[in-house]
PDB file of C-alpha atoms in Angstrom:
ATOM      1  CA  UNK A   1       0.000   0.000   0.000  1.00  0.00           C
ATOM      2  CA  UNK A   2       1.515   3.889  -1.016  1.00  0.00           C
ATOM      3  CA  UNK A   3       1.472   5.753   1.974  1.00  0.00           C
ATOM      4  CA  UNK A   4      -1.464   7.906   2.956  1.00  0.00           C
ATOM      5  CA  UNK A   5      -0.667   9.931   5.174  1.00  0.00           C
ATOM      6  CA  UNK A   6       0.824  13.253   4.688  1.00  0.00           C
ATOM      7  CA  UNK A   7       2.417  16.296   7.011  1.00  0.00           C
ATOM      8  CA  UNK A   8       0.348  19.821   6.515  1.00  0.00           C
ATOM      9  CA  UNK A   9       3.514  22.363   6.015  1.00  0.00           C
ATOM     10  CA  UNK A  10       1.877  25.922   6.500  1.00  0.00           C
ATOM     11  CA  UNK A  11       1.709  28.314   3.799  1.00  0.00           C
ATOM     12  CA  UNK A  12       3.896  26.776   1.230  1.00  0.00           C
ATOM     13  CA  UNK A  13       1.872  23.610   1.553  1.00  0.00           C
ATOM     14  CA  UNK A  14       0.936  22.108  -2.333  1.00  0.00           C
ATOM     15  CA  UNK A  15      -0.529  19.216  -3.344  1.00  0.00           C
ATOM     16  CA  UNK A  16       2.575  16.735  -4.145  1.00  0.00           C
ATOM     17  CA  UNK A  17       2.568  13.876  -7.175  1.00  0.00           C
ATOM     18  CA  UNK A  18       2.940  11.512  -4.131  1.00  0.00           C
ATOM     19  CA  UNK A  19      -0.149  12.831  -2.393  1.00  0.00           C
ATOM     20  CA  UNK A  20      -1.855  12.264  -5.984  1.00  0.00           C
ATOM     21  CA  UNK A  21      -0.152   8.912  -6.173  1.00  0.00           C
ATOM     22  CA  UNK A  22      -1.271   7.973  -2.535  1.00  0.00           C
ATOM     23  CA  UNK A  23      -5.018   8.933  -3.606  1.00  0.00           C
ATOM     24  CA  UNK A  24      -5.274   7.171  -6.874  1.00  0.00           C
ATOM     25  CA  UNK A  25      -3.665   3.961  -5.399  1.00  0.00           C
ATOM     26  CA  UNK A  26      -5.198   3.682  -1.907  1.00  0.00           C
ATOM     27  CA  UNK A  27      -8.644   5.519  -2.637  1.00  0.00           C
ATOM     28  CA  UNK A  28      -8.039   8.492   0.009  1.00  0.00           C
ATOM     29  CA  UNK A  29      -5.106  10.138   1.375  1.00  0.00           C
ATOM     30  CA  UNK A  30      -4.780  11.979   5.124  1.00  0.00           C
ATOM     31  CA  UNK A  31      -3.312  15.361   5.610  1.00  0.00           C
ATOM     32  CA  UNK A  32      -2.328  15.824   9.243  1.00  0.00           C
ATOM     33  CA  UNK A  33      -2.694  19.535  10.512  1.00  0.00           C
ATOM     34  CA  UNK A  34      -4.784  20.686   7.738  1.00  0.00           C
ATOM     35  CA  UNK A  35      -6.721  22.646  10.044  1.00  0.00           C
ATOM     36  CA  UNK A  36      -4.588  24.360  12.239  1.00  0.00           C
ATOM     37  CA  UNK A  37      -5.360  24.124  16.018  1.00  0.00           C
ATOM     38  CA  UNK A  38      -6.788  27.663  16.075  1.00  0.00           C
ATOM     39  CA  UNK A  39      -8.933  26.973  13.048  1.00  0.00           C
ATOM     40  CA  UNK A  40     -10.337  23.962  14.548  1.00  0.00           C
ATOM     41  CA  UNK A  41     -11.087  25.573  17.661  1.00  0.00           C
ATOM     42  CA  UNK A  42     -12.977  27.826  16.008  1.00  0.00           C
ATOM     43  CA  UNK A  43     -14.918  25.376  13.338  1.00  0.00           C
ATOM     44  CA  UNK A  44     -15.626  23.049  16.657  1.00  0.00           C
ATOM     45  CA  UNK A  45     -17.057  26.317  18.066  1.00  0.00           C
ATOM     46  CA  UNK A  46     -19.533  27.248  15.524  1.00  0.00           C
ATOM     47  CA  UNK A  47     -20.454  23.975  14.832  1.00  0.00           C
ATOM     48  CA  UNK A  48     -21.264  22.994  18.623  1.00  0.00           C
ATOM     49  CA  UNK A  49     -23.011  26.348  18.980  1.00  0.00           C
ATOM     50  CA  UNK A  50     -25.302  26.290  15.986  1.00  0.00           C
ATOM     51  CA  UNK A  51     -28.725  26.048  16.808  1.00  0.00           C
ATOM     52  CA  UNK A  52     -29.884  25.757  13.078  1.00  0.00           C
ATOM     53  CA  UNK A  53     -27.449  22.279  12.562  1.00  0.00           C
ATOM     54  CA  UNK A  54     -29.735  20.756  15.763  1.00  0.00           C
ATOM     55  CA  UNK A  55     -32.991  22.438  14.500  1.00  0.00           C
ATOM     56  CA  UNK A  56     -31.985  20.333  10.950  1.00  0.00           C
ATOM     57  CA  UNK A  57     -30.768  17.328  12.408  1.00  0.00           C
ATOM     58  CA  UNK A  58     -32.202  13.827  11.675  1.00  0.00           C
ATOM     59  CA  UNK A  59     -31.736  10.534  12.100  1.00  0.00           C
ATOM     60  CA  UNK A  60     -31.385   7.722   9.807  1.00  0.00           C
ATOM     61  CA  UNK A  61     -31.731   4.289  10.889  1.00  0.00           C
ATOM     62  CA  UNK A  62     -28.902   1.636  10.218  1.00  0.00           C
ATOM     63  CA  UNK A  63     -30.535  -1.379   9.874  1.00  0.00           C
ATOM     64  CA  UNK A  64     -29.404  -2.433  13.586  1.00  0.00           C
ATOM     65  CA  UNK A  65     -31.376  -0.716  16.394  1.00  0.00           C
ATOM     66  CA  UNK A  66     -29.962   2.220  16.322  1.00  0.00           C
ATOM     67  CA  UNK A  67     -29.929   5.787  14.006  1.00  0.00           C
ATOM     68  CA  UNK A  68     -26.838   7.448  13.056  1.00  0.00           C
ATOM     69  CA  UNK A  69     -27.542  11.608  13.229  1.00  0.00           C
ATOM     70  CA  UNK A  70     -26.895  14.201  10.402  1.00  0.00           C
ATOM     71  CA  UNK A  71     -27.296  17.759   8.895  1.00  0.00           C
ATOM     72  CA  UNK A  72     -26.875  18.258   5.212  1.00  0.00           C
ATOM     73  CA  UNK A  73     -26.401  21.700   4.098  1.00  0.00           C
ATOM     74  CA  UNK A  74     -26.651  22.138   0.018  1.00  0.00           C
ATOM     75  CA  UNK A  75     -24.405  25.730   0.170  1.00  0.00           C
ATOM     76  CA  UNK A  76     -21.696  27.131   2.509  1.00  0.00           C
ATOM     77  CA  UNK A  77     -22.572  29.989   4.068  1.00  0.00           C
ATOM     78  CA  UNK A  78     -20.043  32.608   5.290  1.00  0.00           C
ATOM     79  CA  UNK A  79     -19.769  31.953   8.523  1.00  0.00           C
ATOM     80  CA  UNK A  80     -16.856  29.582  10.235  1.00  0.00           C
ATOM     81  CA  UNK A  81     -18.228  26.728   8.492  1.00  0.00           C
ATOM     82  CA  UNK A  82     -18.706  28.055   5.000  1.00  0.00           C
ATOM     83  CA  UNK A  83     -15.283  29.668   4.821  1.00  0.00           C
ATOM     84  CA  UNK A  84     -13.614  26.072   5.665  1.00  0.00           C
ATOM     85  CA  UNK A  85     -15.790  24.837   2.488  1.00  0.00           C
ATOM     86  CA  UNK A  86     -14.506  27.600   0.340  1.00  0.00           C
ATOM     87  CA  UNK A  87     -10.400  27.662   1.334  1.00  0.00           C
ATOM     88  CA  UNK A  88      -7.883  27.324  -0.926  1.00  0.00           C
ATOM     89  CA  UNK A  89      -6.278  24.575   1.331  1.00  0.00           C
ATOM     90  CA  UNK A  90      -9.862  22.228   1.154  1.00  0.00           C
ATOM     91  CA  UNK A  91     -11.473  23.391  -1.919  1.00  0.00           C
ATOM     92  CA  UNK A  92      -8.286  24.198  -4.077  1.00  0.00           C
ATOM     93  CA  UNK A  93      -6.424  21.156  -3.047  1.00  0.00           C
ATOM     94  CA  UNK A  94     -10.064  19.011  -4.017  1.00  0.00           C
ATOM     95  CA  UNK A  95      -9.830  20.900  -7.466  1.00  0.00           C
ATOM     96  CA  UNK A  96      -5.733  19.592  -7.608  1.00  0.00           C
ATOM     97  CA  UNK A  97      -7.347  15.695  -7.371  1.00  0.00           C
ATOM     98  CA  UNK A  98     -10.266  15.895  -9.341  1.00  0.00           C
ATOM     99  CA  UNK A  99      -7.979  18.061 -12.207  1.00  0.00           C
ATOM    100  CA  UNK A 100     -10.156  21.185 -12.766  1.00  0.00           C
ATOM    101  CA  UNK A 101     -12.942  23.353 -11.159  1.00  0.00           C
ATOM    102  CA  UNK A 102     -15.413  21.803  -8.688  1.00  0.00           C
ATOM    103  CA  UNK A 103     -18.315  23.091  -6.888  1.00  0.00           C
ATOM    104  CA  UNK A 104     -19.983  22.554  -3.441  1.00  0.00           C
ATOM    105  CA  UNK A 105     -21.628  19.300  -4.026  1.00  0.00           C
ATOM    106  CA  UNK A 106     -23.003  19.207  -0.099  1.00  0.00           C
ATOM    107  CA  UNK A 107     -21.222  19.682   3.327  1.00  0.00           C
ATOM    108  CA  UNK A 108     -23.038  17.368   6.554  1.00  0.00           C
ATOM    109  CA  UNK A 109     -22.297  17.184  10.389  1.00  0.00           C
ATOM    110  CA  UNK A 110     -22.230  13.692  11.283  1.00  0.00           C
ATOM    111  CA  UNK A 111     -23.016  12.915  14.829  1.00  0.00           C
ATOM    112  CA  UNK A 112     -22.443  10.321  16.535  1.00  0.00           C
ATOM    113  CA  UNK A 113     -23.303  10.905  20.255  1.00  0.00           C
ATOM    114  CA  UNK A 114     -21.474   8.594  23.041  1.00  0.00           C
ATOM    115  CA  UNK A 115     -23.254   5.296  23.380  1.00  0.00           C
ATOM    116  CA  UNK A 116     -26.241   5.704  20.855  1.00  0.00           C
ATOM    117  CA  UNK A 117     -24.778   6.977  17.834  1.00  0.00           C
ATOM    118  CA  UNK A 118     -25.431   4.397  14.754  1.00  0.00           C
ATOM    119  CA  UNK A 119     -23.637   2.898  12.198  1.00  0.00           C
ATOM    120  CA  UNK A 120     -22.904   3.329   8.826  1.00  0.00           C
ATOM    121  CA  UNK A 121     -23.303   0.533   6.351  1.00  0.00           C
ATOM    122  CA  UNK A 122     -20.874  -0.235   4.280  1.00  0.00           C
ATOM    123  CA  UNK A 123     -21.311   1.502   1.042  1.00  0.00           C
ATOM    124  CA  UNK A 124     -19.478   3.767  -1.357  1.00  0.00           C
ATOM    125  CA  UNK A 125     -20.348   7.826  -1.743  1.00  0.00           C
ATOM    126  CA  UNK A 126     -21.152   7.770  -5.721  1.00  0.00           C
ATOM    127  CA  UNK A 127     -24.017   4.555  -4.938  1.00  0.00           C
ATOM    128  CA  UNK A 128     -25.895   7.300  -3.330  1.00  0.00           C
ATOM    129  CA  UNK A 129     -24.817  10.019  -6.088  1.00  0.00           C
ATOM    130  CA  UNK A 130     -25.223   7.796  -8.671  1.00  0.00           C
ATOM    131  CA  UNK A 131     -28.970   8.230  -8.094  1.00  0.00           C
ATOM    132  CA  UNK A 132     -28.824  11.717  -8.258  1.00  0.00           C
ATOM    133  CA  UNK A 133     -28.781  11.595 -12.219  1.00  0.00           C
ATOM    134  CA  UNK A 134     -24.424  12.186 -11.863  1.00  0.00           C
ATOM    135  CA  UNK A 135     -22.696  10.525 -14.686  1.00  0.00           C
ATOM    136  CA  UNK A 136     -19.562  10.210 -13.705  1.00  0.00           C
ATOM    137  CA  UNK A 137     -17.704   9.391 -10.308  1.00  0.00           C
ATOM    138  CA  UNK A 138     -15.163  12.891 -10.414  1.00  0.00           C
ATOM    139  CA  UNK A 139     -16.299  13.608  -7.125  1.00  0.00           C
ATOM    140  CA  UNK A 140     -14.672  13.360  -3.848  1.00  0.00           C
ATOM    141  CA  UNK A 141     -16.055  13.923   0.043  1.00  0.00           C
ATOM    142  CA  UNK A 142     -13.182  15.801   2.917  1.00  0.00           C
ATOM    143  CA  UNK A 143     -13.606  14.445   6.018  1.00  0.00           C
ATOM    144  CA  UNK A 144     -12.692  16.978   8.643  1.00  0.00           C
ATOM    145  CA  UNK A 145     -12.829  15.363  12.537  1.00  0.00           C
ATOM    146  CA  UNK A 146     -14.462  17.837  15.067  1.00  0.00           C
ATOM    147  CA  UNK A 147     -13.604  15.311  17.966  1.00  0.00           C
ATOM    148  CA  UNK A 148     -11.260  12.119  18.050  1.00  0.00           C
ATOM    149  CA  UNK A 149     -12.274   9.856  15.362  1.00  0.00           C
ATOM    150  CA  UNK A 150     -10.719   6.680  17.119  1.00  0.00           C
ATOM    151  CA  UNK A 151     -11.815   2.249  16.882  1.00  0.00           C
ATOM    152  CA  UNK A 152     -12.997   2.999  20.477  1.00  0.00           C
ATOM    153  CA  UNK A 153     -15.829   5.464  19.029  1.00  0.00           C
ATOM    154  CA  UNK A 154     -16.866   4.328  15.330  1.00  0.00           C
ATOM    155  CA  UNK A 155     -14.064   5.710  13.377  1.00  0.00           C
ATOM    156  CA  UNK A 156     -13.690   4.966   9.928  1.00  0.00           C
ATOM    157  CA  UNK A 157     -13.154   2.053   8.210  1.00  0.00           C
ATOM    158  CA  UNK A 158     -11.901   1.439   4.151  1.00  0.00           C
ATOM    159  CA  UNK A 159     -11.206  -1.330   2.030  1.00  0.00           C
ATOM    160  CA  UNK A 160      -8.169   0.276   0.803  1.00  0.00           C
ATOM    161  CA  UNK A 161      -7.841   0.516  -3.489  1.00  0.00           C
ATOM    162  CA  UNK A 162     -11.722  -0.803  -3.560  1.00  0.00           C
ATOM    163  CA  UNK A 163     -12.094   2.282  -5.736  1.00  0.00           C
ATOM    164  CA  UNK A 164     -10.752   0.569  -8.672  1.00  0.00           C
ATOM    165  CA  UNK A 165     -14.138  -1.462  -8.942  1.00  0.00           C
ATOM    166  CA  UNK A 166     -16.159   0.900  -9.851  1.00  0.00           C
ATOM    167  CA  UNK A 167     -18.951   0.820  -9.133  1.00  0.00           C
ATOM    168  CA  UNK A 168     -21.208  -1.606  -7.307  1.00  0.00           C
ATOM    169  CA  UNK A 169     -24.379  -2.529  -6.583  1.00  0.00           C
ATOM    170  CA  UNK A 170     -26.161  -0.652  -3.813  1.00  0.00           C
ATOM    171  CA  UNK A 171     -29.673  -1.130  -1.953  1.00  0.00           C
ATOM    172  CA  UNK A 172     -31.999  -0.050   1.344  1.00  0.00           C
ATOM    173  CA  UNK A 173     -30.182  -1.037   4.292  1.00  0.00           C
ATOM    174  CA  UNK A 174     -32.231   0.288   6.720  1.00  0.00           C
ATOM    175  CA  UNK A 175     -32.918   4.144   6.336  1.00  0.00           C
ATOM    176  CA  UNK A 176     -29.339   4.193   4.643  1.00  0.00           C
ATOM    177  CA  UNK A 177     -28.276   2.944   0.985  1.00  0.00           C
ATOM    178  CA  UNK A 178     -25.939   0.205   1.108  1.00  0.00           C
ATOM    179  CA  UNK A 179     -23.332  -2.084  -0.888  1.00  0.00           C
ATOM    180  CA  UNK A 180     -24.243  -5.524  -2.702  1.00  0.00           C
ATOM    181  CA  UNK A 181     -23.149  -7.946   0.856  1.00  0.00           C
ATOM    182  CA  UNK A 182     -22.161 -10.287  -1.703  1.00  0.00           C
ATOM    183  CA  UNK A 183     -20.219  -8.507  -4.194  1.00  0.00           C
ATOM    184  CA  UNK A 184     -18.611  -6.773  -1.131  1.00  0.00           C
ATOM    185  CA  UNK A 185     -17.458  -9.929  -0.005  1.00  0.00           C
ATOM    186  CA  UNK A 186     -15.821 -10.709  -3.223  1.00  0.00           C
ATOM    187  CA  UNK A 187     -14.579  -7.147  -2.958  1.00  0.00           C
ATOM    188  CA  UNK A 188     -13.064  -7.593   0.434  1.00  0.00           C
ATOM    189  CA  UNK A 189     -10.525 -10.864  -0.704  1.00  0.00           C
ATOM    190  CA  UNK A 190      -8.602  -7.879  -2.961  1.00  0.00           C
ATOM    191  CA  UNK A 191      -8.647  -5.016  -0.693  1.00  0.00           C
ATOM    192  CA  UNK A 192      -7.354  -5.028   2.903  1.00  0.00           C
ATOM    193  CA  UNK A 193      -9.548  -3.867   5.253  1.00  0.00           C
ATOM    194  CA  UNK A 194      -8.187  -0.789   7.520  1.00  0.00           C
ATOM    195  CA  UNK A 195      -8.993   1.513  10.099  1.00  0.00           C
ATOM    196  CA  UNK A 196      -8.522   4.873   9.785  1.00  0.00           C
ATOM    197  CA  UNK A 197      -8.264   7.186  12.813  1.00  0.00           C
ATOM    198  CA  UNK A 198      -8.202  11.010  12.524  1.00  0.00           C
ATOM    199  CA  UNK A 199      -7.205  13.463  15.020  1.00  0.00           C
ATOM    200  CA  UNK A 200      -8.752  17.275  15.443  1.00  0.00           C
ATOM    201  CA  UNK A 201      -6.675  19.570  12.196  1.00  0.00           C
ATOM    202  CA  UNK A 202      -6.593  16.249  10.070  1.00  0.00           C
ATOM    203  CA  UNK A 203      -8.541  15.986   6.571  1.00  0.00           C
ATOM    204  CA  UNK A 204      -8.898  13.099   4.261  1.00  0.00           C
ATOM    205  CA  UNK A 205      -9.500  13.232   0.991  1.00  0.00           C
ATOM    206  CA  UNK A 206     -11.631  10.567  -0.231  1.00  0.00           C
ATOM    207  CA  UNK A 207     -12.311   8.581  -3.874  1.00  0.00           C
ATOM    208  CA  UNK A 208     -16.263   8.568  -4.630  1.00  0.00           C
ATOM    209  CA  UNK A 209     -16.151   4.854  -5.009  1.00  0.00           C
ATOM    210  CA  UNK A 210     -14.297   4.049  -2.051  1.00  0.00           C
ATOM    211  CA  UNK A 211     -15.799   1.430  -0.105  1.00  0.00           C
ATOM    212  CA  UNK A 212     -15.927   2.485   3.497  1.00  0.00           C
ATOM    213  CA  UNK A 213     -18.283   2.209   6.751  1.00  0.00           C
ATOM    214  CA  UNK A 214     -18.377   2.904  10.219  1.00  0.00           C
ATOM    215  CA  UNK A 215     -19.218   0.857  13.552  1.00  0.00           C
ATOM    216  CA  UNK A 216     -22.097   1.749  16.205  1.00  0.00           C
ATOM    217  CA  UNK A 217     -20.219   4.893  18.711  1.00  0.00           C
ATOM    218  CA  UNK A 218     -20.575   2.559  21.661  1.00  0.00           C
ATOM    219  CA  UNK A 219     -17.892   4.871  24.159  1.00  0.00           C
ATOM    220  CA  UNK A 220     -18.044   7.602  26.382  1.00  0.00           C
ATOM    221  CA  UNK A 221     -16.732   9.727  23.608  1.00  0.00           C
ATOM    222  CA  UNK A 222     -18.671  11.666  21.312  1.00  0.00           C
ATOM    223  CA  UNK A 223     -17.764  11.614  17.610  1.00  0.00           C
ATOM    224  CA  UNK A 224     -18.850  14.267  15.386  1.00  0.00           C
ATOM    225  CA  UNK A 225     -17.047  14.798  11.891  1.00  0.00           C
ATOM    226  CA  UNK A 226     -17.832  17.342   9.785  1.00  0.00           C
ATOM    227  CA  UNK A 227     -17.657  16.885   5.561  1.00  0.00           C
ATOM    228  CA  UNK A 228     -17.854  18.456   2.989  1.00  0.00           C
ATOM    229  CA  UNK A 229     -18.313  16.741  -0.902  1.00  0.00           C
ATOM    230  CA  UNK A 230     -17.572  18.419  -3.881  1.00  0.00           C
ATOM    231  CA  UNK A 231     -18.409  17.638  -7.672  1.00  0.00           C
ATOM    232  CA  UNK A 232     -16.260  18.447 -10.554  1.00  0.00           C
ATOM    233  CA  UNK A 233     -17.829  21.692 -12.613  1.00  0.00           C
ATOM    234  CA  UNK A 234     -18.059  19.431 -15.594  1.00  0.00           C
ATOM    235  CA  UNK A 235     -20.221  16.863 -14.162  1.00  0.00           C
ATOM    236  CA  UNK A 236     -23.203  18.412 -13.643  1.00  0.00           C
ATOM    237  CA  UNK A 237     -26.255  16.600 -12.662  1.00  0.00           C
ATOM    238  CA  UNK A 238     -28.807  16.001 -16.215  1.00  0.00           C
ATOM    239  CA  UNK A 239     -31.236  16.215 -14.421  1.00  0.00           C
ATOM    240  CA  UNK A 240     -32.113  18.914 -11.199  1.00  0.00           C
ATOM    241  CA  UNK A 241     -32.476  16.787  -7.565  1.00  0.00           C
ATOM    242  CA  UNK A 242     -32.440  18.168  -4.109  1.00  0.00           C
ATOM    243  CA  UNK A 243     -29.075  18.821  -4.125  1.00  0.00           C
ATOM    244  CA  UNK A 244     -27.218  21.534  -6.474  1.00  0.00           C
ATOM    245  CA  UNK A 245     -26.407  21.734  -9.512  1.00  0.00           C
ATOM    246  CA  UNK A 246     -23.237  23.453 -10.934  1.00  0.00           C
ATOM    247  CA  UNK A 247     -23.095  26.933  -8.698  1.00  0.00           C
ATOM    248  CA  UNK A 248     -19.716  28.959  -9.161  1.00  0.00           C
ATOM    249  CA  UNK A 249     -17.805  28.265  -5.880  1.00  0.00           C
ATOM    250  CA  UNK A 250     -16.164  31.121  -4.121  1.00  0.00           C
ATOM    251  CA  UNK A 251     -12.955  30.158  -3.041  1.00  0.00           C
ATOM    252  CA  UNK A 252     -11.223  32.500  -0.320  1.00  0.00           C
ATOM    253  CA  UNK A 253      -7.728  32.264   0.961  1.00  0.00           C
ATOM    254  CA  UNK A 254      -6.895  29.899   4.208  1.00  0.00           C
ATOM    255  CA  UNK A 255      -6.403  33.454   6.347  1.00  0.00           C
ATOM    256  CA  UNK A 256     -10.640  33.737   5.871  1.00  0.00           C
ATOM    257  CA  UNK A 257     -11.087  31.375   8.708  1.00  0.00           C
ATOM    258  CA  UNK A 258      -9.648  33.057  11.449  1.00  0.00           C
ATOM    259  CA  UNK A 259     -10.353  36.377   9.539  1.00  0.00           C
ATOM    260  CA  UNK A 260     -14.065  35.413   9.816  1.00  0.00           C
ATOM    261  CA  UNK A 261     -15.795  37.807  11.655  1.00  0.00           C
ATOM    262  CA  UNK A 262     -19.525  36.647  10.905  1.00  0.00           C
ATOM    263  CA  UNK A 263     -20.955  35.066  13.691  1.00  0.00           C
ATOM    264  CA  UNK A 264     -24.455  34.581  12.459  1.00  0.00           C
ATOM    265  CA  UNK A 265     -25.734  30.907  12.242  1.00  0.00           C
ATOM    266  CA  UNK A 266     -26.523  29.421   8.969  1.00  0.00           C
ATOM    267  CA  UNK A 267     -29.533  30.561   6.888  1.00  0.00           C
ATOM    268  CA  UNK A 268     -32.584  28.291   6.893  1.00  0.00           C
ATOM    269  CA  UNK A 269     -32.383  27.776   3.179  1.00  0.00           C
ATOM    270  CA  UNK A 270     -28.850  26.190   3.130  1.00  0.00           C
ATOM    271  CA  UNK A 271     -30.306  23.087   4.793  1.00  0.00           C
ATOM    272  CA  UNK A 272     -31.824  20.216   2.838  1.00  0.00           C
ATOM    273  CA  UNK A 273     -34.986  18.538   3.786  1.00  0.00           C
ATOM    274  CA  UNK A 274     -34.941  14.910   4.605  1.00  0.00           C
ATOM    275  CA  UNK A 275     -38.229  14.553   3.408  1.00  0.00           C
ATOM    276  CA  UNK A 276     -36.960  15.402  -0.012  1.00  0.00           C
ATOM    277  CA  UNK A 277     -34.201  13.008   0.019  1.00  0.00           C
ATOM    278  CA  UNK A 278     -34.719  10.177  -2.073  1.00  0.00           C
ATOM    279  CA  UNK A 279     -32.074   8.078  -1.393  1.00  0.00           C
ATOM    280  CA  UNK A 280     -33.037   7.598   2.663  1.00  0.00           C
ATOM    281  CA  UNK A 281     -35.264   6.448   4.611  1.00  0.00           C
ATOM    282  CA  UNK A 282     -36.493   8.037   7.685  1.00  0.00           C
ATOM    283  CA  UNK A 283     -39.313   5.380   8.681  1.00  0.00           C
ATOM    284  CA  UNK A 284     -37.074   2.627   8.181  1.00  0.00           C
TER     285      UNK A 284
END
């Protein structure tokens, strides 16, 4: 396996041909200290203090007992949140990847509160997107850690290079859409299976194909992650959906997220409706 994990170096940090490498062999790749301590301090304090991400909260069920909680927000706004979306060191080094201009597909809180927070099923990012009339898979999701993502609390898990398939099958598991069992099976005698644990300031950069899941947050610890997905320009959805279409993304330097002044929670209007979202469930 090419290694995955790189070193954030400050100002003069670029995108390297063995970060690419890393990404197009493994299926992600890990930037430690993306997010400077100062910046996550101040991400972990909008997001903990926004009433509008509770107000839009919901659960979806994981097929288990339990539900796994989420807000999905279809355009940053330009507060905290919204400016990580839209820096050069998120957004620009997404456009590096994916090899042109992208847009804000959707950004989400996932929360997994300590001893109740759900699962989620094994699946790969473009079987959901793939039902959102999106051709092709140039797409990629940034996950960004708000606490300790560790084993002990339902961190992440990959099937490293599973990108390569393609891909697969997906179906109701639950409230959530989930990977053929079978042909994940076959999947799983090719691709060693890892866990990935993320500290605060870390960000990985994630193939849409990429199998990956998560286990039931069954500690003391609470595990919230925030992401944020973005689509390349020239993919645009044929046909219109509850999330965006192409909408010109305004990039802002990395200095906008400390510089950010704007304390105001996010707009109504930036959140989506579950009720709208065709690819959960919310009985279930």
């Amino acid at each position: 396996m090419a290694l995955s994990e790189f070193q954030y170096t400050g100002e003069d940090f670029r995108l390297t041909q063995e970060m690419k490498d890393a990404y197009e062999e493994n299926g992600f790749m890990i930037i430690k200290g993306l997010i400077t301590p100062e910046e996550h301090k101040k991400l972990k304090e909008a997001v903990e203090s926004s009433q509008a991400l509770q107000k839009y909260s919901y659960g979806v069920g994981d097929g288990a007992d339990r539900k796994m909680r989420m807000c999905l927000l279809k355009h940053p706004g330009n507060n905290v949140i919204g400016m990580v979306s839209r820096c050069e060191k998120v957004a620009g080094t997404a456009e590096q990847i994916l090899g042109g201009e992208v847009y804000h597909y959707h950004s989400k809180v996932i929360m997994k509160d300590a001893r109740t927070g759900g699962k989620f099923v094994w699946h790969q990012d473009y079987g959901y997107w793939y039902n959102n009339f999106i051709v092709f898979p140039d797409m990629l999701s940034v996950l960004m850690p708000i606490d300790p993502s560790l084993k002990e609390n339902g961190c992440l898990q990959v099937l490293v290079g599973s990108h390569k398939c393609g891909r697969i099958n997906h179906g109701k598991i639950g409230g959530q859409t989930g990977a053929d069992l079978k042909r994940l099976e076959m999947v799983k005698t090719f691709c060693p299976h890892k866990y990935v644990e993320l500290q605060p300031g870390d960000a990985l950069f994630q193939h849409s194909n990429l199998l990956h899941t998560s286990e039931p947050n069954n500690s003391d610890m609470r595990r919230w992650m925030f992401i944020v997905a973005y689509n390349k320009a020239s993919n645009n959805p044929v046909k219109q959906h509850f999330l965006p279409s192409y909408t010109k993304l305004h990039k802002v330097k990395d200095s906008a997220i400390l510089d950010c002044k704007n304390e105001d929670d996010l707009d109504d209007e930036l959140f989506v409706d579950p009720k709208v979202d065709f690819t959960i469930d919310l009985q279930a």
